[in-house]
Amino acid sequence: MKYAIDFVPVPTLPVAGSTEPFPVGRIYCVGRNYAEHAREMGHDPEREPPFFFMKPANAIVPDGATIPFPRATRELHHEIELVVALGKGGANIAVADALDHVWGYGVGLDMTRRDLQGEAKKMGRPWEMGKSFDDSAPCTALIPASKIGHPAKGAIWLKVNGAIKQSGDLSAMIWNVPETIAYLSGLITLQPGDLIYSGTPAGVGPVKPGDKLEGHVDGVGDLTVTYAI
Ligand code: MN
């Protein structure tokens, strides 16, 4: 196939224990999916329906990377999240069938320009520029569910320069992974290759140039990224 411009390859994530990478389609993110985080953002964590926003697939950054500090922000925040990678698409997926659509899992960061997000909220505008920017979606190599199963509980934490900042448990998600997939598939048709960043526990906070971020999810893996000075 000849394209009108130079071909831009599909973004990919490595797969643990394999030479075949995982092609990344769309990136959906769940907002306020842990009660303590909803509270710290000034919201009542009642079980409202989940809500979603997106990042571009090329916002993916591999484990171990040094990331240029993003432009246009004075308040970059970390959000450590369990990443769900879909191997099968679908619309109106039932909760009971949802895990059949999951190919694997990773540990990711939903990096956020909190100042831009806050301004957008105040003005009733979309959050897009607070969330969807270059290098805003670091993620580990994916691990197939065929190897680790479907983690529903276990520690999720983030350290900045060795100090623990975020700490929670996957079981504290307001909407668990099957419920999230089912709900999202009622809004849009999911596709193989889509990633879902499943929300962050409490303790989000600032990241400065030079900071080293280390994230962990029990049974899934460890993510390390560093921001350039
Ligand atoms: Mn998030």
PDB file of N, CA and C in Angstrom, residues 58-137:
ATOM      1  N   ASN A  58      -0.583   7.392  20.372  1.00  0.00           N
ATOM      2  CA  ASN A  58       0.844   7.721  20.366  1.00  0.00           C
ATOM      3  C   ASN A  58       1.287   8.477  21.615  1.00  0.00           C
ATOM      4  N   ALA A  59       0.392   8.565  22.626  1.00  0.00           N
ATOM      5  CA  ALA A  59       0.815   9.084  23.936  1.00  0.00           C
ATOM      6  C   ALA A  59       1.520   8.011  24.758  1.00  0.00           C
ATOM      7  N   ILE A  60       1.529   6.766  24.248  1.00  0.00           N
ATOM      8  CA  ILE A  60       2.195   5.647  24.930  1.00  0.00           C
ATOM      9  C   ILE A  60       3.700   5.921  25.068  1.00  0.00           C
ATOM     10  N   VAL A  61       4.219   5.622  26.248  1.00  0.00           N
ATOM     11  CA  VAL A  61       5.665   5.702  26.513  1.00  0.00           C
ATOM     12  C   VAL A  61       6.078   4.378  27.151  1.00  0.00           C
ATOM     13  N   PRO A  62       7.157   3.744  26.667  1.00  0.00           N
ATOM     14  CA  PRO A  62       7.539   2.449  27.234  1.00  0.00           C
ATOM     15  C   PRO A  62       8.208   2.569  28.600  1.00  0.00           C
ATOM     16  N   ASP A  63       8.148   1.470  29.343  1.00  0.00           N
ATOM     17  CA  ASP A  63       8.829   1.353  30.627  1.00  0.00           C
ATOM     18  C   ASP A  63      10.307   1.701  30.465  1.00  0.00           C
ATOM     19  N   GLY A  64      10.853   2.406  31.436  1.00  0.00           N
ATOM     20  CA  GLY A  64      12.275   2.717  31.434  1.00  0.00           C
ATOM     21  C   GLY A  64      12.631   4.002  30.712  1.00  0.00           C
ATOM     22  N   ALA A  65      11.646   4.648  30.111  1.00  0.00           N
ATOM     23  CA  ALA A  65      11.931   5.835  29.302  1.00  0.00           C
ATOM     24  C   ALA A  65      12.293   7.045  30.160  1.00  0.00           C
ATOM     25  N   THR A  66      13.070   7.937  29.550  1.00  0.00           N
ATOM     26  CA  THR A  66      13.221   9.286  30.089  1.00  0.00           C
ATOM     27  C   THR A  66      12.330  10.183  29.240  1.00  0.00           C
ATOM     28  N   ILE A  67      11.413  10.886  29.894  1.00  0.00           N
ATOM     29  CA  ILE A  67      10.351  11.616  29.197  1.00  0.00           C
ATOM     30  C   ILE A  67      10.658  13.113  29.234  1.00  0.00           C
ATOM     31  N   PRO A  68      10.589  13.788  28.089  1.00  0.00           N
ATOM     32  CA  PRO A  68      10.737  15.242  28.126  1.00  0.00           C
ATOM     33  C   PRO A  68       9.629  15.840  28.984  1.00  0.00           C
ATOM     34  N   PHE A  69       9.950  16.828  29.817  1.00  0.00           N
ATOM     35  CA  PHE A  69       8.908  17.429  30.652  1.00  0.00           C
ATOM     36  C   PHE A  69       7.908  18.137  29.734  1.00  0.00           C
ATOM     37  N   PRO A  70       6.607  17.896  29.932  1.00  0.00           N
ATOM     38  CA  PRO A  70       5.624  18.449  28.980  1.00  0.00           C
ATOM     39  C   PRO A  70       5.581  19.977  28.987  1.00  0.00           C
ATOM     40  N   ARG A  71       5.280  20.504  27.847  1.00  0.00           N
ATOM     41  CA  ARG A  71       5.115  21.944  27.689  1.00  0.00           C
ATOM     42  C   ARG A  71       3.805  22.388  28.338  1.00  0.00           C
ATOM     43  N   ALA A  72       3.688  23.678  28.525  1.00  0.00           N
ATOM     44  CA  ALA A  72       2.398  24.331  28.805  1.00  0.00           C
ATOM     45  C   ALA A  72       1.772  23.923  30.130  1.00  0.00           C
ATOM     46  N   THR A  73       2.595  23.492  31.099  1.00  0.00           N
ATOM     47  CA  THR A  73       2.019  23.185  32.417  1.00  0.00           C
ATOM     48  C   THR A  73       2.976  23.586  33.527  1.00  0.00           C
ATOM     49  N   ARG A  74       2.381  23.988  34.649  1.00  0.00           N
ATOM     50  CA  ARG A  74       3.148  24.201  35.873  1.00  0.00           C
ATOM     51  C   ARG A  74       2.707  23.221  36.943  1.00  0.00           C
ATOM     52  N   GLU A  75       1.809  22.312  36.557  1.00  0.00           N
ATOM     53  CA  GLU A  75       1.272  21.368  37.546  1.00  0.00           C
ATOM     54  C   GLU A  75       1.025  20.014  36.883  1.00  0.00           C
ATOM     55  N   LEU A  76       2.117  19.311  36.589  1.00  0.00           N
ATOM     56  CA  LEU A  76       2.004  17.952  36.050  1.00  0.00           C
ATOM     57  C   LEU A  76       1.744  17.002  37.212  1.00  0.00           C
ATOM     58  N   HIS A  77       0.723  16.143  37.087  1.00  0.00           N
ATOM     59  CA  HIS A  77       0.381  15.185  38.140  1.00  0.00           C
ATOM     60  C   HIS A  77       0.528  13.747  37.670  1.00  0.00           C
ATOM     61  N   HIS A  78       0.873  12.862  38.611  1.00  0.00           N
ATOM     62  CA  HIS A  78       0.909  11.417  38.342  1.00  0.00           C
ATOM     63  C   HIS A  78      -0.406  10.781  38.751  1.00  0.00           C
ATOM     64  N   GLU A  79      -0.856   9.802  37.961  1.00  0.00           N
ATOM     65  CA  GLU A  79      -1.988   8.941  38.330  1.00  0.00           C
ATOM     66  C   GLU A  79      -1.604   7.515  37.939  1.00  0.00           C
ATOM     67  N   ILE A  80      -1.304   6.683  38.920  1.00  0.00           N
ATOM     68  CA  ILE A  80      -0.937   5.286  38.637  1.00  0.00           C
ATOM     69  C   ILE A  80      -2.215   4.466  38.394  1.00  0.00           C
ATOM     70  N   GLU A  81      -2.201   3.617  37.373  1.00  0.00           N
ATOM     71  CA  GLU A  81      -3.428   2.897  37.005  1.00  0.00           C
ATOM     72  C   GLU A  81      -3.128   1.490  36.481  1.00  0.00           C
ATOM     73  N   LEU A  82      -4.066   0.584  36.720  1.00  0.00           N
ATOM     74  CA  LEU A  82      -4.064  -0.720  36.049  1.00  0.00           C
ATOM     75  C   LEU A  82      -4.560  -0.503  34.616  1.00  0.00           C
ATOM     76  N   VAL A  83      -3.782  -0.993  33.651  1.00  0.00           N
ATOM     77  CA  VAL A  83      -4.160  -0.856  32.241  1.00  0.00           C
ATOM     78  C   VAL A  83      -4.709  -2.194  31.737  1.00  0.00           C
ATOM     79  N   VAL A  84      -5.847  -2.118  31.086  1.00  0.00           N
ATOM     80  CA  VAL A  84      -6.517  -3.306  30.541  1.00  0.00           C
ATOM     81  C   VAL A  84      -6.378  -3.258  29.020  1.00  0.00           C
ATOM     82  N   ALA A  85      -5.837  -4.329  28.433  1.00  0.00           N
ATOM     83  CA  ALA A  85      -5.633  -4.377  26.979  1.00  0.00           C
ATOM     84  C   ALA A  85      -6.638  -5.348  26.365  1.00  0.00           C
ATOM     85  N   LEU A  86      -7.416  -4.862  25.411  1.00  0.00           N
ATOM     86  CA  LEU A  86      -8.472  -5.690  24.815  1.00  0.00           C
ATOM     87  C   LEU A  86      -7.961  -6.462  23.603  1.00  0.00           C
ATOM     88  N   GLY A  87      -8.306  -7.746  23.565  1.00  0.00           N
ATOM     89  CA  GLY A  87      -7.948  -8.576  22.416  1.00  0.00           C
ATOM     90  C   GLY A  87      -9.117  -8.799  21.488  1.00  0.00           C
ATOM     91  N   LYS A  88     -10.287  -8.427  21.967  1.00  0.00           N
ATOM     92  CA  LYS A  88     -11.520  -8.672  21.233  1.00  0.00           C
ATOM     93  C   LYS A  88     -12.414  -7.455  21.416  1.00  0.00           C
ATOM     94  N   GLY A  89     -13.024  -6.983  20.349  1.00  0.00           N
ATOM     95  CA  GLY A  89     -13.915  -5.830  20.444  1.00  0.00           C
ATOM     96  C   GLY A  89     -15.340  -6.236  20.728  1.00  0.00           C
ATOM     97  N   GLY A  90     -16.228  -5.248  20.587  1.00  0.00           N
ATOM     98  CA  GLY A  90     -17.645  -5.560  20.762  1.00  0.00           C
ATOM     99  C   GLY A  90     -18.437  -4.372  21.254  1.00  0.00           C
ATOM    100  N   ALA A  91     -19.755  -4.465  21.065  1.00  0.00           N
ATOM    101  CA  ALA A  91     -20.693  -3.449  21.559  1.00  0.00           C
ATOM    102  C   ALA A  91     -21.675  -4.123  22.507  1.00  0.00           C
ATOM    103  N   ASN A  92     -22.144  -3.360  23.490  1.00  0.00           N
ATOM    104  CA  ASN A  92     -23.133  -3.879  24.453  1.00  0.00           C
ATOM    105  C   ASN A  92     -22.703  -5.226  25.037  1.00  0.00           C
ATOM    106  N   ILE A  93     -21.469  -5.268  25.503  1.00  0.00           N
ATOM    107  CA  ILE A  93     -20.908  -6.485  26.101  1.00  0.00           C
ATOM    108  C   ILE A  93     -21.510  -6.660  27.505  1.00  0.00           C
ATOM    109  N   ALA A  94     -21.943  -7.867  27.811  1.00  0.00           N
ATOM    110  CA  ALA A  94     -22.492  -8.142  29.144  1.00  0.00           C
ATOM    111  C   ALA A  94     -21.356  -8.222  30.169  1.00  0.00           C
ATOM    112  N   VAL A  95     -21.644  -7.816  31.394  1.00  0.00           N
ATOM    113  CA  VAL A  95     -20.636  -7.875  32.463  1.00  0.00           C
ATOM    114  C   VAL A  95     -20.058  -9.285  32.566  1.00  0.00           C
ATOM    115  N   ALA A  96     -20.928 -10.286  32.479  1.00  0.00           N
ATOM    116  CA  ALA A  96     -20.500 -11.688  32.632  1.00  0.00           C
ATOM    117  C   ALA A  96     -19.561 -12.141  31.519  1.00  0.00           C
ATOM    118  N   ASP A  97     -19.614 -11.475  30.356  1.00  0.00           N
ATOM    119  CA  ASP A  97     -18.767 -11.855  29.216  1.00  0.00           C
ATOM    120  C   ASP A  97     -17.534 -10.963  29.074  1.00  0.00           C
ATOM    121  N   ALA A  98     -17.475  -9.880  29.866  1.00  0.00           N
ATOM    122  CA  ALA A  98     -16.513  -8.807  29.594  1.00  0.00           C
ATOM    123  C   ALA A  98     -15.063  -9.288  29.649  1.00  0.00           C
ATOM    124  N   LEU A  99     -14.734 -10.162  30.591  1.00  0.00           N
ATOM    125  CA  LEU A  99     -13.332 -10.566  30.734  1.00  0.00           C
ATOM    126  C   LEU A  99     -12.855 -11.409  29.552  1.00  0.00           C
ATOM    127  N   ASP A 100     -13.789 -11.993  28.794  1.00  0.00           N
ATOM    128  CA  ASP A 100     -13.397 -12.725  27.575  1.00  0.00           C
ATOM    129  C   ASP A 100     -12.785 -11.787  26.533  1.00  0.00           C
ATOM    130  N   HIS A 101     -13.035 -10.487  26.677  1.00  0.00           N
ATOM    131  CA  HIS A 101     -12.527  -9.513  25.715  1.00  0.00           C
ATOM    132  C   HIS A 101     -11.148  -8.980  26.101  1.00  0.00           C
ATOM    133  N   VAL A 102     -10.700  -9.341  27.310  1.00  0.00           N
ATOM    134  CA  VAL A 102      -9.421  -8.819  27.811  1.00  0.00           C
ATOM    135  C   VAL A 102      -8.286  -9.733  27.366  1.00  0.00           C
ATOM    136  N   TRP A 103      -7.298  -9.144  26.721  1.00  0.00           N
ATOM    137  CA  TRP A 103      -6.122  -9.910  26.287  1.00  0.00           C
ATOM    138  C   TRP A 103      -5.042  -9.934  27.358  1.00  0.00           C
ATOM    139  N   GLY A 104      -4.872  -8.784  28.039  1.00  0.00           N
ATOM    140  CA  GLY A 104      -3.810  -8.717  29.033  1.00  0.00           C
ATOM    141  C   GLY A 104      -3.856  -7.439  29.844  1.00  0.00           C
ATOM    142  N   TYR A 105      -2.815  -7.250  30.653  1.00  0.00           N
ATOM    143  CA  TYR A 105      -2.782  -6.129  31.589  1.00  0.00           C
ATOM    144  C   TYR A 105      -1.404  -5.482  31.623  1.00  0.00           C
ATOM    145  N   GLY A 106      -1.380  -4.231  32.021  1.00  0.00           N
ATOM    146  CA  GLY A 106      -0.130  -3.521  32.225  1.00  0.00           C
ATOM    147  C   GLY A 106      -0.271  -2.543  33.380  1.00  0.00           C
ATOM    148  N   VAL A 107       0.846  -1.911  33.717  1.00  0.00           N
ATOM    149  CA  VAL A 107       0.852  -0.861  34.739  1.00  0.00           C
ATOM    150  C   VAL A 107       1.114   0.453  34.021  1.00  0.00           C
ATOM    151  N   GLY A 108       0.223   1.415  34.178  1.00  0.00           N
ATOM    152  CA  GLY A 108       0.345   2.656  33.422  1.00  0.00           C
ATOM    153  C   GLY A 108       0.234   3.900  34.276  1.00  0.00           C
ATOM    154  N   LEU A 109       0.584   5.011  33.659  1.00  0.00           N
ATOM    155  CA  LEU A 109       0.423   6.319  34.295  1.00  0.00           C
ATOM    156  C   LEU A 109      -0.460   7.188  33.403  1.00  0.00           C
ATOM    157  N   ASP A 110      -1.526   7.722  33.991  1.00  0.00           N
ATOM    158  CA  ASP A 110      -2.368   8.706  33.312  1.00  0.00           C
ATOM    159  C   ASP A 110      -1.834  10.077  33.719  1.00  0.00           C
ATOM    160  N   MET A 111      -0.797  10.538  32.991  1.00  0.00           N
ATOM    161  CA  MET A 111      -0.178  11.816  33.344  1.00  0.00           C
ATOM    162  C   MET A 111      -1.152  12.949  32.984  1.00  0.00           C
ATOM    163  N   THR A 112      -1.207  13.929  33.881  1.00  0.00           N
ATOM    164  CA  THR A 112      -2.269  14.942  33.809  1.00  0.00           C
ATOM    165  C   THR A 112      -1.694  16.338  34.006  1.00  0.00           C
ATOM    166  N   ARG A 113      -2.011  17.241  33.063  1.00  0.00           N
ATOM    167  CA  ARG A 113      -1.668  18.649  33.280  1.00  0.00           C
ATOM    168  C   ARG A 113      -2.815  19.236  34.110  1.00  0.00           C
ATOM    169  N   ARG A 114      -2.685  19.102  35.460  1.00  0.00           N
ATOM    170  CA  ARG A 114      -3.803  19.408  36.361  1.00  0.00           C
ATOM    171  C   ARG A 114      -4.234  20.858  36.245  1.00  0.00           C
ATOM    172  N   ASP A 115      -3.282  21.757  35.993  1.00  0.00           N
ATOM    173  CA  ASP A 115      -3.661  23.170  35.876  1.00  0.00           C
ATOM    174  C   ASP A 115      -4.567  23.390  34.664  1.00  0.00           C
ATOM    175  N   LEU A 116      -4.224  22.777  33.542  1.00  0.00           N
ATOM    176  CA  LEU A 116      -5.065  22.940  32.345  1.00  0.00           C
ATOM    177  C   LEU A 116      -6.414  22.250  32.532  1.00  0.00           C
ATOM    178  N   GLN A 117      -6.402  21.091  33.215  1.00  0.00           N
ATOM    179  CA  GLN A 117      -7.663  20.395  33.474  1.00  0.00           C
ATOM    180  C   GLN A 117      -8.566  21.255  34.361  1.00  0.00           C
ATOM    181  N   GLY A 118      -7.951  21.867  35.397  1.00  0.00           N
ATOM    182  CA  GLY A 118      -8.718  22.696  36.327  1.00  0.00           C
ATOM    183  C   GLY A 118      -9.337  23.905  35.645  1.00  0.00           C
ATOM    184  N   GLU A 119      -8.542  24.556  34.795  1.00  0.00           N
ATOM    185  CA  GLU A 119      -9.073  25.719  34.054  1.00  0.00           C
ATOM    186  C   GLU A 119     -10.229  25.300  33.162  1.00  0.00           C
ATOM    187  N   ALA A 120     -10.077  24.158  32.484  1.00  0.00           N
ATOM    188  CA  ALA A 120     -11.125  23.674  31.581  1.00  0.00           C
ATOM    189  C   ALA A 120     -12.408  23.387  32.352  1.00  0.00           C
ATOM    190  N   LYS A 121     -12.246  22.735  33.523  1.00  0.00           N
ATOM    191  CA  LYS A 121     -13.425  22.434  34.361  1.00  0.00           C
ATOM    192  C   LYS A 121     -14.153  23.714  34.738  1.00  0.00           C
ATOM    193  N   LYS A 122     -13.359  24.710  35.178  1.00  0.00           N
ATOM    194  CA  LYS A 122     -13.934  25.964  35.641  1.00  0.00           C
ATOM    195  C   LYS A 122     -14.743  26.647  34.537  1.00  0.00           C
ATOM    196  N   MET A 123     -14.249  26.537  33.299  1.00  0.00           N
ATOM    197  CA  MET A 123     -14.882  27.224  32.176  1.00  0.00           C
ATOM    198  C   MET A 123     -15.902  26.348  31.461  1.00  0.00           C
ATOM    199  N   GLY A 124     -16.138  25.133  32.001  1.00  0.00           N
ATOM    200  CA  GLY A 124     -17.108  24.241  31.371  1.00  0.00           C
ATOM    201  C   GLY A 124     -16.653  23.746  30.009  1.00  0.00           C
ATOM    202  N   ARG A 125     -15.334  23.667  29.826  1.00  0.00           N
ATOM    203  CA  ARG A 125     -14.753  23.219  28.554  1.00  0.00           C
ATOM    204  C   ARG A 125     -14.285  21.770  28.671  1.00  0.00           C
ATOM    205  N   PRO A 126     -14.015  21.115  27.532  1.00  0.00           N
ATOM    206  CA  PRO A 126     -13.472  19.748  27.606  1.00  0.00           C
ATOM    207  C   PRO A 126     -12.098  19.732  28.282  1.00  0.00           C
ATOM    208  N   TRP A 127     -11.763  18.598  28.921  1.00  0.00           N
ATOM    209  CA  TRP A 127     -10.491  18.431  29.623  1.00  0.00           C
ATOM    210  C   TRP A 127      -9.328  18.151  28.697  1.00  0.00           C
ATOM    211  N   GLU A 128      -9.618  17.936  27.444  1.00  0.00           N
ATOM    212  CA  GLU A 128      -8.684  17.333  26.498  1.00  0.00           C
ATOM    213  C   GLU A 128      -7.220  17.740  26.698  1.00  0.00           C
ATOM    214  N   MET A 129      -6.953  19.019  26.749  1.00  0.00           N
ATOM    215  CA  MET A 129      -5.552  19.460  26.796  1.00  0.00           C
ATOM    216  C   MET A 129      -4.910  19.201  28.160  1.00  0.00           C
ATOM    217  N   GLY A 130      -5.725  18.900  29.169  1.00  0.00           N
ATOM    218  CA  GLY A 130      -5.170  18.497  30.462  1.00  0.00           C
ATOM    219  C   GLY A 130      -4.772  17.031  30.496  1.00  0.00           C
ATOM    220  N   LYS A 131      -5.330  16.251  29.583  1.00  0.00           N
ATOM    221  CA  LYS A 131      -5.162  14.795  29.635  1.00  0.00           C
ATOM    222  C   LYS A 131      -4.498  14.204  28.400  1.00  0.00           C
ATOM    223  N   SER A 132      -4.783  14.759  27.239  1.00  0.00           N
ATOM    224  CA  SER A 132      -4.356  14.133  25.977  1.00  0.00           C
ATOM    225  C   SER A 132      -3.214  14.929  25.374  1.00  0.00           C
ATOM    226  N   PHE A 133      -2.008  14.601  25.773  1.00  0.00           N
ATOM    227  CA  PHE A 133      -0.853  15.344  25.272  1.00  0.00           C
ATOM    228  C   PHE A 133       0.307  14.381  25.061  1.00  0.00           C
ATOM    229  N   ASP A 134       1.374  14.867  24.464  1.00  0.00           N
ATOM    230  CA  ASP A 134       2.520  14.023  24.121  1.00  0.00           C
ATOM    231  C   ASP A 134       3.022  13.270  25.368  1.00  0.00           C
ATOM    232  N   ASP A 135       3.295  11.996  25.201  1.00  0.00           N
ATOM    233  CA  ASP A 135       3.943  11.189  26.245  1.00  0.00           C
ATOM    234  C   ASP A 135       3.125  11.089  27.541  1.00  0.00           C
ATOM    235  N   SER A 136       1.804  11.225  27.435  1.00  0.00           N
ATOM    236  CA  SER A 136       0.978  11.278  28.657  1.00  0.00           C
ATOM    237  C   SER A 136       0.499   9.904  29.121  1.00  0.00           C
ATOM    238  N   ALA A 137       0.939   8.818  28.431  1.00  0.00           N
ATOM    239  CA  ALA A 137       0.436   7.492  28.811  1.00  0.00           C
ATOM    240  C   ALA A 137       1.553   6.446  28.901  1.00  0.00           C
TER     241      ALA A 137
END
